[in-house]
PDB file of C-alpha atoms and ligand atoms in Angstrom:
ATOM      1  CA  UNK A  10     -42.032 -26.907 -53.623  1.00  0.00           C
ATOM      2  CA  UNK A  11     -42.207 -24.855 -50.753  1.00  0.00           C
ATOM      3  CA  UNK A  12     -45.538 -25.678 -49.424  1.00  0.00           C
ATOM      4  CA  UNK A  13     -47.394 -23.323 -46.568  1.00  0.00           C
ATOM      5  CA  UNK A  14     -50.111 -23.992 -44.323  1.00  0.00           C
ATOM      6  CA  UNK A  15     -51.246 -20.107 -42.645  1.00  0.00           C
ATOM      7  CA  UNK A  16     -51.186 -20.691 -38.943  1.00  0.00           C
ATOM      8  CA  UNK A  17     -54.490 -19.645 -38.766  1.00  0.00           C
ATOM      9  CA  UNK A  18     -56.168 -21.379 -41.463  1.00  0.00           C
ATOM     10  CA  UNK A  19     -59.480 -22.834 -40.644  1.00  0.00           C
ATOM     11  CA  UNK A  20     -61.337 -23.135 -37.851  1.00  0.00           C
ATOM     12  CA  UNK A  21     -60.866 -20.787 -34.988  1.00  0.00           C
ATOM     13  CA  UNK A  22     -60.329 -21.982 -31.361  1.00  0.00           C
ATOM     14  CA  UNK A  23     -64.179 -21.436 -30.282  1.00  0.00           C
ATOM     15  CA  UNK A  24     -65.609 -23.449 -33.097  1.00  0.00           C
ATOM     16  CA  UNK A  25     -62.825 -26.180 -33.374  1.00  0.00           C
ATOM     17  CA  UNK A  26     -63.462 -26.666 -29.432  1.00  0.00           C
ATOM     18  CA  UNK A  27     -67.127 -26.962 -30.577  1.00  0.00           C
ATOM     19  CA  UNK A  28     -66.216 -29.537 -33.415  1.00  0.00           C
ATOM     20  CA  UNK A  29     -64.204 -31.885 -31.367  1.00  0.00           C
ATOM     21  CA  UNK A  30     -66.289 -31.712 -28.217  1.00  0.00           C
ATOM     22  CA  UNK A  31     -68.995 -33.006 -30.780  1.00  0.00           C
ATOM     23  CA  UNK A  32     -66.497 -36.139 -32.339  1.00  0.00           C
ATOM     24  CA  UNK A  33     -65.410 -36.945 -28.934  1.00  0.00           C
ATOM     25  CA  UNK A  34     -69.023 -37.547 -27.527  1.00  0.00           C
ATOM     26  CA  UNK A  35     -70.088 -39.159 -30.476  1.00  0.00           C
ATOM     27  CA  UNK A  36     -67.821 -42.422 -28.617  1.00  0.00           C
ATOM     28  CA  UNK A  37     -70.741 -42.743 -26.123  1.00  0.00           C
ATOM     29  CA  UNK A  38     -73.789 -44.421 -26.819  1.00  0.00           C
ATOM     30  CA  UNK A  39     -76.981 -42.399 -25.994  1.00  0.00           C
ATOM     31  CA  UNK A  40     -79.060 -39.672 -28.250  1.00  0.00           C
ATOM     32  CA  UNK A  41     -76.796 -37.011 -29.002  1.00  0.00           C
ATOM     33  CA  UNK A  42     -78.132 -33.407 -30.275  1.00  0.00           C
ATOM     34  CA  UNK A  43     -76.717 -30.393 -31.175  1.00  0.00           C
ATOM     35  CA  UNK A  44     -78.638 -26.984 -30.687  1.00  0.00           C
ATOM     36  CA  UNK A  45     -78.639 -25.312 -34.296  1.00  0.00           C
ATOM     37  CA  UNK A  46     -75.644 -26.641 -36.410  1.00  0.00           C
ATOM     38  CA  UNK A  47     -72.923 -26.654 -34.983  1.00  0.00           C
ATOM     39  CA  UNK A  48     -70.790 -24.990 -37.886  1.00  0.00           C
ATOM     40  CA  UNK A  49     -71.785 -23.394 -40.982  1.00  0.00           C
ATOM     41  CA  UNK A  50     -70.460 -26.043 -43.262  1.00  0.00           C
ATOM     42  CA  UNK A  51     -72.044 -29.235 -44.743  1.00  0.00           C
ATOM     43  CA  UNK A  52     -69.634 -31.968 -45.166  1.00  0.00           C
ATOM     44  CA  UNK A  53     -69.027 -31.735 -41.122  1.00  0.00           C
ATOM     45  CA  UNK A  54     -72.861 -31.461 -40.464  1.00  0.00           C
ATOM     46  CA  UNK A  55     -73.398 -34.606 -42.665  1.00  0.00           C
ATOM     47  CA  UNK A  56     -70.440 -36.320 -41.320  1.00  0.00           C
ATOM     48  CA  UNK A  57     -72.013 -35.376 -37.842  1.00  0.00           C
ATOM     49  CA  UNK A  58     -75.637 -37.307 -39.118  1.00  0.00           C
ATOM     50  CA  UNK A  59     -73.921 -40.275 -40.001  1.00  0.00           C
ATOM     51  CA  UNK A  60     -72.260 -40.822 -36.847  1.00  0.00           C
ATOM     52  CA  UNK A  61     -76.316 -40.518 -35.036  1.00  0.00           C
ATOM     53  CA  UNK A  62     -75.745 -36.437 -34.274  1.00  0.00           C
ATOM     54  CA  UNK A  63     -79.248 -34.964 -34.753  1.00  0.00           C
ATOM     55  CA  UNK A  64     -79.524 -30.913 -35.021  1.00  0.00           C
ATOM     56  CA  UNK A  65     -82.422 -29.046 -33.104  1.00  0.00           C
ATOM     57  CA  UNK A  66     -83.415 -26.319 -34.911  1.00  0.00           C
ATOM     58  CA  UNK A  67     -85.852 -24.728 -32.100  1.00  0.00           C
ATOM     59  CA  UNK A  68     -86.944 -25.580 -28.314  1.00  0.00           C
ATOM     60  CA  UNK A  69     -90.243 -26.327 -30.337  1.00  0.00           C
ATOM     61  CA  UNK A  70     -88.862 -29.893 -31.261  1.00  0.00           C
ATOM     62  CA  UNK A  71     -87.938 -30.510 -27.493  1.00  0.00           C
ATOM     63  CA  UNK A  72     -91.097 -33.131 -26.657  1.00  0.00           C
ATOM     64  CA  UNK A  73     -90.975 -35.144 -29.202  1.00  0.00           C
ATOM     65  CA  UNK A  74     -87.666 -36.209 -28.958  1.00  0.00           C
ATOM     66  CA  UNK A  75     -85.874 -38.992 -27.468  1.00  0.00           C
ATOM     67  CA  UNK A  76     -83.840 -37.303 -23.916  1.00  0.00           C
ATOM     68  CA  UNK A  77     -80.419 -37.264 -23.822  1.00  0.00           C
ATOM     69  CA  UNK A  78     -77.401 -35.064 -24.729  1.00  0.00           C
ATOM     70  CA  UNK A  79     -77.649 -31.488 -26.413  1.00  0.00           C
ATOM     71  CA  UNK A  80     -74.232 -29.649 -27.282  1.00  0.00           C
ATOM     72  CA  UNK A  81     -74.704 -25.958 -27.269  1.00  0.00           C
ATOM     73  CA  UNK A  82     -72.535 -24.603 -30.281  1.00  0.00           C
ATOM     74  CA  UNK A  83     -69.784 -21.506 -29.598  1.00  0.00           C
ATOM     75  CA  UNK A  84     -72.256 -19.174 -30.610  1.00  0.00           C
ATOM     76  CA  UNK A  85     -73.825 -19.733 -27.673  1.00  0.00           C
ATOM     77  CA  UNK A  86     -77.612 -19.687 -26.432  1.00  0.00           C
ATOM     78  CA  UNK A  87     -79.802 -17.427 -24.271  1.00  0.00           C
ATOM     79  CA  UNK A  88     -80.459 -18.356 -20.178  1.00  0.00           C
ATOM     80  CA  UNK A  89     -83.968 -19.052 -21.276  1.00  0.00           C
ATOM     81  CA  UNK A  90     -83.070 -21.520 -23.717  1.00  0.00           C
ATOM     82  CA  UNK A  91     -80.518 -23.551 -21.787  1.00  0.00           C
ATOM     83  CA  UNK A  92     -83.288 -23.702 -18.628  1.00  0.00           C
ATOM     84  CA  UNK A  93     -85.640 -25.134 -21.557  1.00  0.00           C
ATOM     85  CA  UNK A  94     -83.156 -27.959 -21.805  1.00  0.00           C
ATOM     86  CA  UNK A  95     -82.494 -28.757 -18.527  1.00  0.00           C
ATOM     87  CA  UNK A  96     -86.173 -28.706 -17.488  1.00  0.00           C
ATOM     88  CA  UNK A  97     -87.054 -30.948 -20.245  1.00  0.00           C
ATOM     89  CA  UNK A  98     -84.835 -33.155 -19.176  1.00  0.00           C
ATOM     90  CA  UNK A  99     -82.042 -33.117 -21.612  1.00  0.00           C
ATOM     91  CA  UNK A 100     -78.365 -32.709 -20.242  1.00  0.00           C
ATOM     92  CA  UNK A 101     -76.755 -30.041 -21.574  1.00  0.00           C
ATOM     93  CA  UNK A 102     -72.944 -29.662 -22.505  1.00  0.00           C
ATOM     94  CA  UNK A 103     -72.015 -26.239 -22.859  1.00  0.00           C
ATOM     95  CA  UNK A 104     -69.486 -25.395 -26.225  1.00  0.00           C
ATOM     96  CA  UNK A 105     -70.450 -22.072 -26.017  1.00  0.00           C
ATOM     97  CA  UNK A 106     -66.638 -19.693 -26.698  1.00  0.00           C
ATOM     98  CA  UNK A 107     -65.098 -18.706 -23.806  1.00  0.00           C
ATOM     99  CA  UNK A 108     -65.374 -15.294 -25.105  1.00  0.00           C
ATOM    100  CA  UNK A 109     -68.845 -15.066 -25.617  1.00  0.00           C
ATOM    101  CA  UNK A 110     -69.768 -16.953 -22.403  1.00  0.00           C
ATOM    102  CA  UNK A 111     -67.504 -14.146 -20.828  1.00  0.00           C
ATOM    103  CA  UNK A 112     -70.084 -11.439 -23.042  1.00  0.00           C
ATOM    104  CA  UNK A 113     -73.436 -13.310 -21.199  1.00  0.00           C
ATOM    105  CA  UNK A 114     -71.663 -13.052 -18.002  1.00  0.00           C
ATOM    106  CA  UNK A 115     -70.809  -9.136 -18.160  1.00  0.00           C
ATOM    107  CA  UNK A 116     -74.451  -8.560 -19.297  1.00  0.00           C
ATOM    108  CA  UNK A 117     -76.145 -10.285 -17.071  1.00  0.00           C
ATOM    109  CA  UNK A 118     -74.511  -8.328 -14.026  1.00  0.00           C
ATOM    110  CA  UNK A 119     -74.971  -5.132 -15.409  1.00  0.00           C
ATOM    111  CA  UNK A 120     -78.476  -6.097 -16.437  1.00  0.00           C
ATOM    112  CA  UNK A 121     -78.918  -7.273 -12.636  1.00  0.00           C
ATOM    113  CA  UNK A 122     -77.446  -4.023 -11.215  1.00  0.00           C
ATOM    114  CA  UNK A 123     -80.548  -2.058 -13.219  1.00  0.00           C
ATOM    115  CA  UNK A 124     -78.145  -0.875 -16.427  1.00  0.00           C
ATOM    116  CA  UNK A 125     -79.051  -1.005 -19.995  1.00  0.00           C
ATOM    117  CA  UNK A 126     -77.402  -2.987 -22.585  1.00  0.00           C
ATOM    118  CA  UNK A 127     -76.548  -1.848 -26.108  1.00  0.00           C
ATOM    119  CA  UNK A 128     -75.116  -4.563 -28.109  1.00  0.00           C
ATOM    120  CA  UNK A 129     -73.723  -4.285 -31.023  1.00  0.00           C
ATOM    121  CA  UNK A 130     -73.788  -6.470 -33.646  1.00  0.00           C
ATOM    122  CA  UNK A 131     -75.945  -8.047 -36.102  1.00  0.00           C
ATOM    123  CA  UNK A 132     -79.949  -8.829 -34.339  1.00  0.00           C
ATOM    124  CA  UNK A 133     -80.869 -11.839 -36.253  1.00  0.00           C
ATOM    125  CA  UNK A 134     -76.917 -13.241 -35.674  1.00  0.00           C
ATOM    126  CA  UNK A 135     -77.542 -16.457 -33.385  1.00  0.00           C
ATOM    127  CA  UNK A 136     -74.471 -14.509 -31.526  1.00  0.00           C
ATOM    128  CA  UNK A 137     -76.169 -11.612 -30.906  1.00  0.00           C
ATOM    129  CA  UNK A 138     -79.675 -13.217 -30.149  1.00  0.00           C
ATOM    130  CA  UNK A 139     -78.050 -16.001 -27.725  1.00  0.00           C
ATOM    131  CA  UNK A 140     -76.614 -12.373 -25.679  1.00  0.00           C
ATOM    132  CA  UNK A 141     -79.822 -10.829 -25.728  1.00  0.00           C
ATOM    133  CA  UNK A 142     -81.082 -13.826 -23.516  1.00  0.00           C
ATOM    134  CA  UNK A 143     -78.382 -12.921 -20.797  1.00  0.00           C
ATOM    135  CA  UNK A 144     -80.230  -9.514 -20.829  1.00  0.00           C
ATOM    136  CA  UNK A 145     -82.840  -7.587 -19.344  1.00  0.00           C
ATOM    137  CA  UNK A 146     -85.496  -6.933 -22.523  1.00  0.00           C
ATOM    138  CA  UNK A 147     -87.173  -4.180 -21.440  1.00  0.00           C
ATOM    139  CA  UNK A 148     -83.483  -2.719 -20.825  1.00  0.00           C
ATOM    140  CA  UNK A 149     -81.248  -3.852 -24.181  1.00  0.00           C
ATOM    141  CA  UNK A 150     -80.832  -2.332 -27.418  1.00  0.00           C
ATOM    142  CA  UNK A 151     -79.402  -4.524 -30.241  1.00  0.00           C
ATOM    143  CA  UNK A 152     -77.245  -1.603 -32.663  1.00  0.00           C
ATOM    144  CA  UNK A 153     -75.750  -2.604 -36.091  1.00  0.00           C
ATOM    145  CA  UNK A 154     -75.763   0.735 -37.889  1.00  0.00           C
ATOM    146  CA  UNK A 155     -75.087   4.423 -37.784  1.00  0.00           C
ATOM    147  CA  UNK A 156     -78.593   5.274 -38.064  1.00  0.00           C
ATOM    148  CA  UNK A 157     -79.905   2.263 -35.452  1.00  0.00           C
ATOM    149  CA  UNK A 158     -77.341   4.235 -33.446  1.00  0.00           C
ATOM    150  CA  UNK A 159     -78.592   7.961 -34.230  1.00  0.00           C
ATOM    151  CA  UNK A 160     -82.127   6.438 -33.395  1.00  0.00           C
ATOM    152  CA  UNK A 161     -81.126   5.341 -29.994  1.00  0.00           C
ATOM    153  CA  UNK A 162     -83.320   7.324 -27.211  1.00  0.00           C
ATOM    154  CA  UNK A 163     -83.741   6.505 -23.364  1.00  0.00           C
ATOM    155  CA  UNK A 164     -86.569   8.118 -21.728  1.00  0.00           C
ATOM    156  CA  UNK A 165     -84.273   8.429 -18.561  1.00  0.00           C
ATOM    157  CA  UNK A 166     -80.754   8.211 -17.937  1.00  0.00           C
ATOM    158  CA  UNK A 167     -79.082   4.886 -17.126  1.00  0.00           C
ATOM    159  CA  UNK A 168     -75.773   3.144 -16.587  1.00  0.00           C
ATOM    160  CA  UNK A 169     -75.111   1.963 -19.884  1.00  0.00           C
ATOM    161  CA  UNK A 170     -73.476  -1.029 -20.715  1.00  0.00           C
ATOM    162  CA  UNK A 171     -72.113  -1.493 -24.486  1.00  0.00           C
ATOM    163  CA  UNK A 172     -70.501  -4.506 -25.493  1.00  0.00           C
ATOM    164  CA  UNK A 173     -70.017  -6.269 -29.244  1.00  0.00           C
ATOM    165  CA  UNK A 174     -70.827  -9.440 -31.360  1.00  0.00           C
ATOM    166  CA  UNK A 175     -67.424 -10.787 -31.438  1.00  0.00           C
ATOM    167  CA  UNK A 176     -67.202 -10.621 -34.865  1.00  0.00           C
ATOM    168  CA  UNK A 177     -67.663  -7.254 -35.463  1.00  0.00           C
ATOM    169  CA  UNK A 178     -65.382  -4.626 -36.962  1.00  0.00           C
ATOM    170  CA  UNK A 179     -63.581  -2.607 -34.590  1.00  0.00           C
ATOM    171  CA  UNK A 180     -63.901   0.455 -36.745  1.00  0.00           C
ATOM    172  CA  UNK A 181     -67.293   0.337 -36.966  1.00  0.00           C
ATOM    173  CA  UNK A 182     -67.704  -0.263 -33.255  1.00  0.00           C
ATOM    174  CA  UNK A 183     -65.467   2.596 -32.096  1.00  0.00           C
ATOM    175  CA  UNK A 184     -67.776   5.067 -34.864  1.00  0.00           C
ATOM    176  CA  UNK A 185     -71.161   3.692 -32.906  1.00  0.00           C
ATOM    177  CA  UNK A 186     -69.804   3.810 -30.114  1.00  0.00           C
ATOM    178  CA  UNK A 187     -68.866   7.529 -30.332  1.00  0.00           C
ATOM    179  CA  UNK A 188     -72.400   8.331 -31.653  1.00  0.00           C
ATOM    180  CA  UNK A 189     -73.919   6.584 -29.073  1.00  0.00           C
ATOM    181  CA  UNK A 190     -71.863   8.689 -26.063  1.00  0.00           C
ATOM    182  CA  UNK A 191     -72.558  11.828 -27.936  1.00  0.00           C
ATOM    183  CA  UNK A 192     -76.439  11.459 -27.092  1.00  0.00           C
ATOM    184  CA  UNK A 193     -75.153  12.003 -23.483  1.00  0.00           C
ATOM    185  CA  UNK A 194     -78.535   9.409 -22.415  1.00  0.00           C
ATOM    186  CA  UNK A 195     -76.580   8.030 -19.520  1.00  0.00           C
ATOM    187  CA  UNK A 196     -74.922   8.255 -16.239  1.00  0.00           C
ATOM    188  CA  UNK A 197     -72.058   6.364 -16.531  1.00  0.00           C
ATOM    189  CA  UNK A 198     -70.996   4.177 -19.404  1.00  0.00           C
ATOM    190  CA  UNK A 199     -68.723   1.105 -18.941  1.00  0.00           C
ATOM    191  CA  UNK A 200     -67.726   0.024 -22.954  1.00  0.00           C
ATOM    192  CA  UNK A 201     -66.125  -3.225 -23.361  1.00  0.00           C
ATOM    193  CA  UNK A 202     -64.801  -4.130 -26.222  1.00  0.00           C
ATOM    194  CA  UNK A 203     -66.006  -7.811 -27.161  1.00  0.00           C
ATOM    195  CA  UNK A 204     -64.131  -8.092 -30.349  1.00  0.00           C
ATOM    196  CA  UNK A 205     -62.307 -11.650 -30.729  1.00  0.00           C
ATOM    197  CA  UNK A 206     -59.337 -10.810 -33.036  1.00  0.00           C
ATOM    198  CA  UNK A 207     -59.281 -14.751 -34.887  1.00  0.00           C
ATOM    199  CA  UNK A 208     -60.701 -13.321 -37.955  1.00  0.00           C
ATOM    200  CA  UNK A 209     -58.789 -10.294 -38.101  1.00  0.00           C
ATOM    201  CA  UNK A 210     -55.526 -12.511 -37.448  1.00  0.00           C
ATOM    202  CA  UNK A 211     -56.398 -14.891 -40.014  1.00  0.00           C
ATOM    203  CA  UNK A 212     -56.342 -11.832 -42.805  1.00  0.00           C
ATOM    204  CA  UNK A 213     -53.191 -10.236 -41.508  1.00  0.00           C
ATOM    205  CA  UNK A 214     -51.159 -13.783 -41.425  1.00  0.00           C
ATOM    206  CA  UNK A 215     -53.139 -14.537 -44.928  1.00  0.00           C
ATOM    207  CA  UNK A 216     -51.777 -11.316 -46.030  1.00  0.00           C
ATOM    208  CA  UNK A 217     -48.207 -11.684 -44.658  1.00  0.00           C
ATOM    209  CA  UNK A 218     -48.106 -15.528 -46.300  1.00  0.00           C
ATOM    210  CA  UNK A 219     -49.592 -14.437 -50.001  1.00  0.00           C
ATOM    211  CA  UNK A 220     -47.179 -11.684 -50.734  1.00  0.00           C
ATOM    212  CA  UNK A 221     -43.980 -14.018 -50.229  1.00  0.00           C
ATOM    213  CA  UNK A 222     -45.702 -16.894 -51.979  1.00  0.00           C
ATOM    214  CA  UNK A 223     -45.885 -17.502 -55.807  1.00  0.00           C
ATOM    215  CA  UNK A 224     -49.575 -18.745 -55.945  1.00  0.00           C
ATOM    216  CA  UNK A 225     -52.204 -18.720 -53.034  1.00  0.00           C
ATOM    217  CA  UNK A 226     -54.651 -21.649 -52.837  1.00  0.00           C
ATOM    218  CA  UNK A 227     -57.504 -20.314 -50.525  1.00  0.00           C
ATOM    219  CA  UNK A 228     -60.174 -23.692 -49.108  1.00  0.00           C
ATOM    220  CA  UNK A 229     -63.797 -22.375 -47.959  1.00  0.00           C
ATOM    221  CA  UNK A 230     -66.983 -22.676 -48.768  1.00  0.00           C
ATOM    222  CA  UNK A 231     -68.708 -20.677 -51.641  1.00  0.00           C
ATOM    223  CA  UNK A 232     -71.263 -18.921 -49.726  1.00  0.00           C
ATOM    224  CA  UNK A 233     -68.556 -18.123 -47.154  1.00  0.00           C
ATOM    225  CA  UNK A 234     -67.778 -14.287 -46.596  1.00  0.00           C
ATOM    226  CA  UNK A 235     -65.221 -14.743 -44.189  1.00  0.00           C
ATOM    227  CA  UNK A 236     -63.496 -17.231 -47.490  1.00  0.00           C
ATOM    228  CA  UNK A 237     -64.316 -14.373 -49.728  1.00  0.00           C
ATOM    229  CA  UNK A 238     -62.494 -11.721 -48.053  1.00  0.00           C
ATOM    230  CA  UNK A 239     -59.374 -13.916 -47.695  1.00  0.00           C
ATOM    231  CA  UNK A 240     -59.454 -14.605 -51.644  1.00  0.00           C
ATOM    232  CA  UNK A 241     -59.703 -10.778 -52.136  1.00  0.00           C
ATOM    233  CA  UNK A 242     -57.035 -10.445 -49.625  1.00  0.00           C
ATOM    234  CA  UNK A 243     -54.925 -12.673 -51.187  1.00  0.00           C
ATOM    235  CA  UNK A 244     -55.857 -11.617 -54.614  1.00  0.00           C
ATOM    236  CA  UNK A 245     -54.663  -8.356 -53.651  1.00  0.00           C
ATOM    237  CA  UNK A 246     -50.964  -9.633 -52.795  1.00  0.00           C
ATOM    238  CA  UNK A 247     -50.812 -12.832 -55.553  1.00  0.00           C
ATOM    239  CA  UNK A 248     -52.385 -12.728 -58.945  1.00  0.00           C
ATOM    240  CA  UNK A 249     -52.365 -16.679 -58.795  1.00  0.00           C
ATOM    241  CA  UNK A 250     -54.807 -16.953 -56.262  1.00  0.00           C
ATOM    242  CA  UNK A 251     -57.459 -20.088 -56.312  1.00  0.00           C
ATOM    243  CA  UNK A 252     -60.159 -20.427 -53.999  1.00  0.00           C
ATOM    244  CA  UNK A 253     -61.160 -24.333 -54.207  1.00  0.00           C
ATOM    245  CA  UNK A 254     -63.502 -25.688 -51.771  1.00  0.00           C
ATOM    246  CA  UNK A 255     -62.346 -29.022 -52.005  1.00  0.00           C
ATOM    247  CA  UNK A 256     -59.173 -30.777 -53.257  1.00  0.00           C
ATOM    248  CA  UNK A 257     -61.609 -31.766 -56.302  1.00  0.00           C
ATOM    249  CA  UNK A 258     -61.722 -28.200 -57.519  1.00  0.00           C
ATOM    250  CA  UNK A 259     -57.874 -27.998 -57.613  1.00  0.00           C
ATOM    251  CA  UNK A 260     -56.444 -27.729 -61.082  1.00  0.00           C
ATOM    252  CA  UNK A 261     -52.764 -29.029 -60.602  1.00  0.00           C
ATOM    253  CA  UNK A 262     -51.692 -27.442 -64.186  1.00  0.00           C
ATOM    254  CA  UNK A 263     -51.932 -23.929 -62.821  1.00  0.00           C
ATOM    255  CA  UNK A 264     -49.221 -24.729 -59.901  1.00  0.00           C
ATOM    256  CA  UNK A 265     -46.471 -26.945 -61.670  1.00  0.00           C
ATOM    257  CA  UNK A 266     -43.028 -25.117 -61.337  1.00  0.00           C
ATOM    258  CA  UNK A 267     -43.822 -22.600 -59.271  1.00  0.00           C
ATOM    259  CA  UNK A 268     -41.288 -22.440 -55.779  1.00  0.00           C
ATOM    260  CA  UNK A 269     -43.683 -21.404 -52.940  1.00  0.00           C
ATOM    261  CA  UNK A 270     -46.735 -22.273 -52.365  1.00  0.00           C
ATOM    262  CA  UNK A 271     -49.535 -20.794 -49.855  1.00  0.00           C
ATOM    263  CA  UNK A 272     -52.795 -22.242 -48.255  1.00  0.00           C
ATOM    264  CA  UNK A 273     -55.265 -20.443 -46.134  1.00  0.00           C
ATOM    265  CA  UNK A 274     -58.755 -21.736 -45.532  1.00  0.00           C
ATOM    266  CA  UNK A 275     -61.843 -19.894 -43.760  1.00  0.00           C
ATOM    267  CA  UNK A 276     -62.981 -20.020 -40.815  1.00  0.00           C
ATOM    268  CA  UNK A 277     -65.305 -23.164 -41.387  1.00  0.00           C
ATOM    269  CA  UNK A 278     -63.215 -25.071 -43.229  1.00  0.00           C
ATOM    270  CA  UNK A 279     -62.435 -28.377 -41.295  1.00  0.00           C
ATOM    271  CA  UNK A 280     -58.414 -29.587 -40.573  1.00  0.00           C
ATOM    272  CA  UNK A 281     -58.931 -32.702 -42.993  1.00  0.00           C
ATOM    273  CA  UNK A 282     -59.497 -30.746 -46.297  1.00  0.00           C
ATOM    274  CA  UNK A 283     -56.981 -28.558 -45.437  1.00  0.00           C
ATOM    275  CA  UNK A 284     -54.505 -31.084 -44.754  1.00  0.00           C
ATOM    276  CA  UNK A 285     -55.813 -33.348 -47.589  1.00  0.00           C
ATOM    277  CA  UNK A 286     -54.720 -30.347 -49.834  1.00  0.00           C
ATOM    278  CA  UNK A 287     -51.644 -29.527 -48.222  1.00  0.00           C
ATOM    279  CA  UNK A 288     -50.923 -33.171 -48.897  1.00  0.00           C
ATOM    280  CA  UNK A 289     -51.768 -33.072 -52.585  1.00  0.00           C
ATOM    281  CA  UNK A 290     -49.470 -29.939 -53.302  1.00  0.00           C
ATOM    282  CA  UNK A 291     -46.674 -31.352 -51.540  1.00  0.00           C
ATOM    283  CA  UNK A 292     -46.203 -34.688 -52.936  1.00  0.00           C
ATOM    284  CA  UNK A 293     -48.043 -34.993 -56.026  1.00  0.00           C
ATOM    285  CA  UNK A 294     -47.321 -31.120 -57.985  1.00  0.00           C
TER     286      UNK A 294
HETATM  287 FE1  F3S B1230     -64.279 -18.150 -32.730  1.00  0.00          FE
HETATM  288 FE2  F3S B1230     -64.591 -17.935 -30.396  1.00  0.00          FE
HETATM  289 FE3  F3S B1230     -63.433 -15.928 -31.638  1.00  0.00          FE
HETATM  290  S1  F3S B1230     -65.690 -18.924 -31.671  1.00  0.00           S
HETATM  291  S2  F3S B1230     -64.389 -16.354 -33.748  1.00  0.00           S
HETATM  292  S3  F3S B1230     -62.762 -17.840 -31.104  1.00  0.00           S
HETATM  293  S4  F3S B1230     -65.318 -15.787 -30.474  1.00  0.00           S
END
């Protein structure tokens, strides 16, 4: 049996970097926290908890905590949160994805210059909330839907700076930008498509692999929307597609006698689970 794992299966570069940093830091004595769960994967968060890593849910908890190191996850945080942590005496280790950090720098520069900032994305997503925290709140608008774009108003003409949440959809971004531009509330407009292509790349590679495979195994949490999307893509190309969370969910009888098996995984699936599945399929079937 040939077993191929999609190159981009599992963590993207930014998440891997953040998770690796936390594991590295567990070897150093002293209180260690992450600001929010480092990743939406309970196994990883539980494993880190066993190694002594605690999760800070909000800045309100800071006073009661032993001082130590706080790791900022790949989504990033606003400038106020970072300052609050530092002023409270914590050592801040910033694992904000460099692609997100770049957006912080862009919006901060444009805000200081007096421009109005438009962030295309989901206003409740921590990444978007973090980006907002580098802008002047009086002159910032988050736009998520066509309705939001149509409702957008400014009382005076200003320079506009438009950026995007890194995981936003390219086509929707272009549509929303067009609606905003047609309103003409600007002197000049600076449009920065800050969408990261990690998700699109993972999906494209998965599709290619599914086309060549007799069976596909998709690994990821049952509530992970990006894993569900990978499952749909695989199902389109390969009818023997199986969605599992861990090796225990795999039914070996489904795969016996097949020639090519492909494996892909959602963005929050740790490498050790992917490797375990890969080894099992390669050696035991
Ligand atoms: Fe991941 Fe950073 Fe892109 S966290 S999805 S590589 S913006």
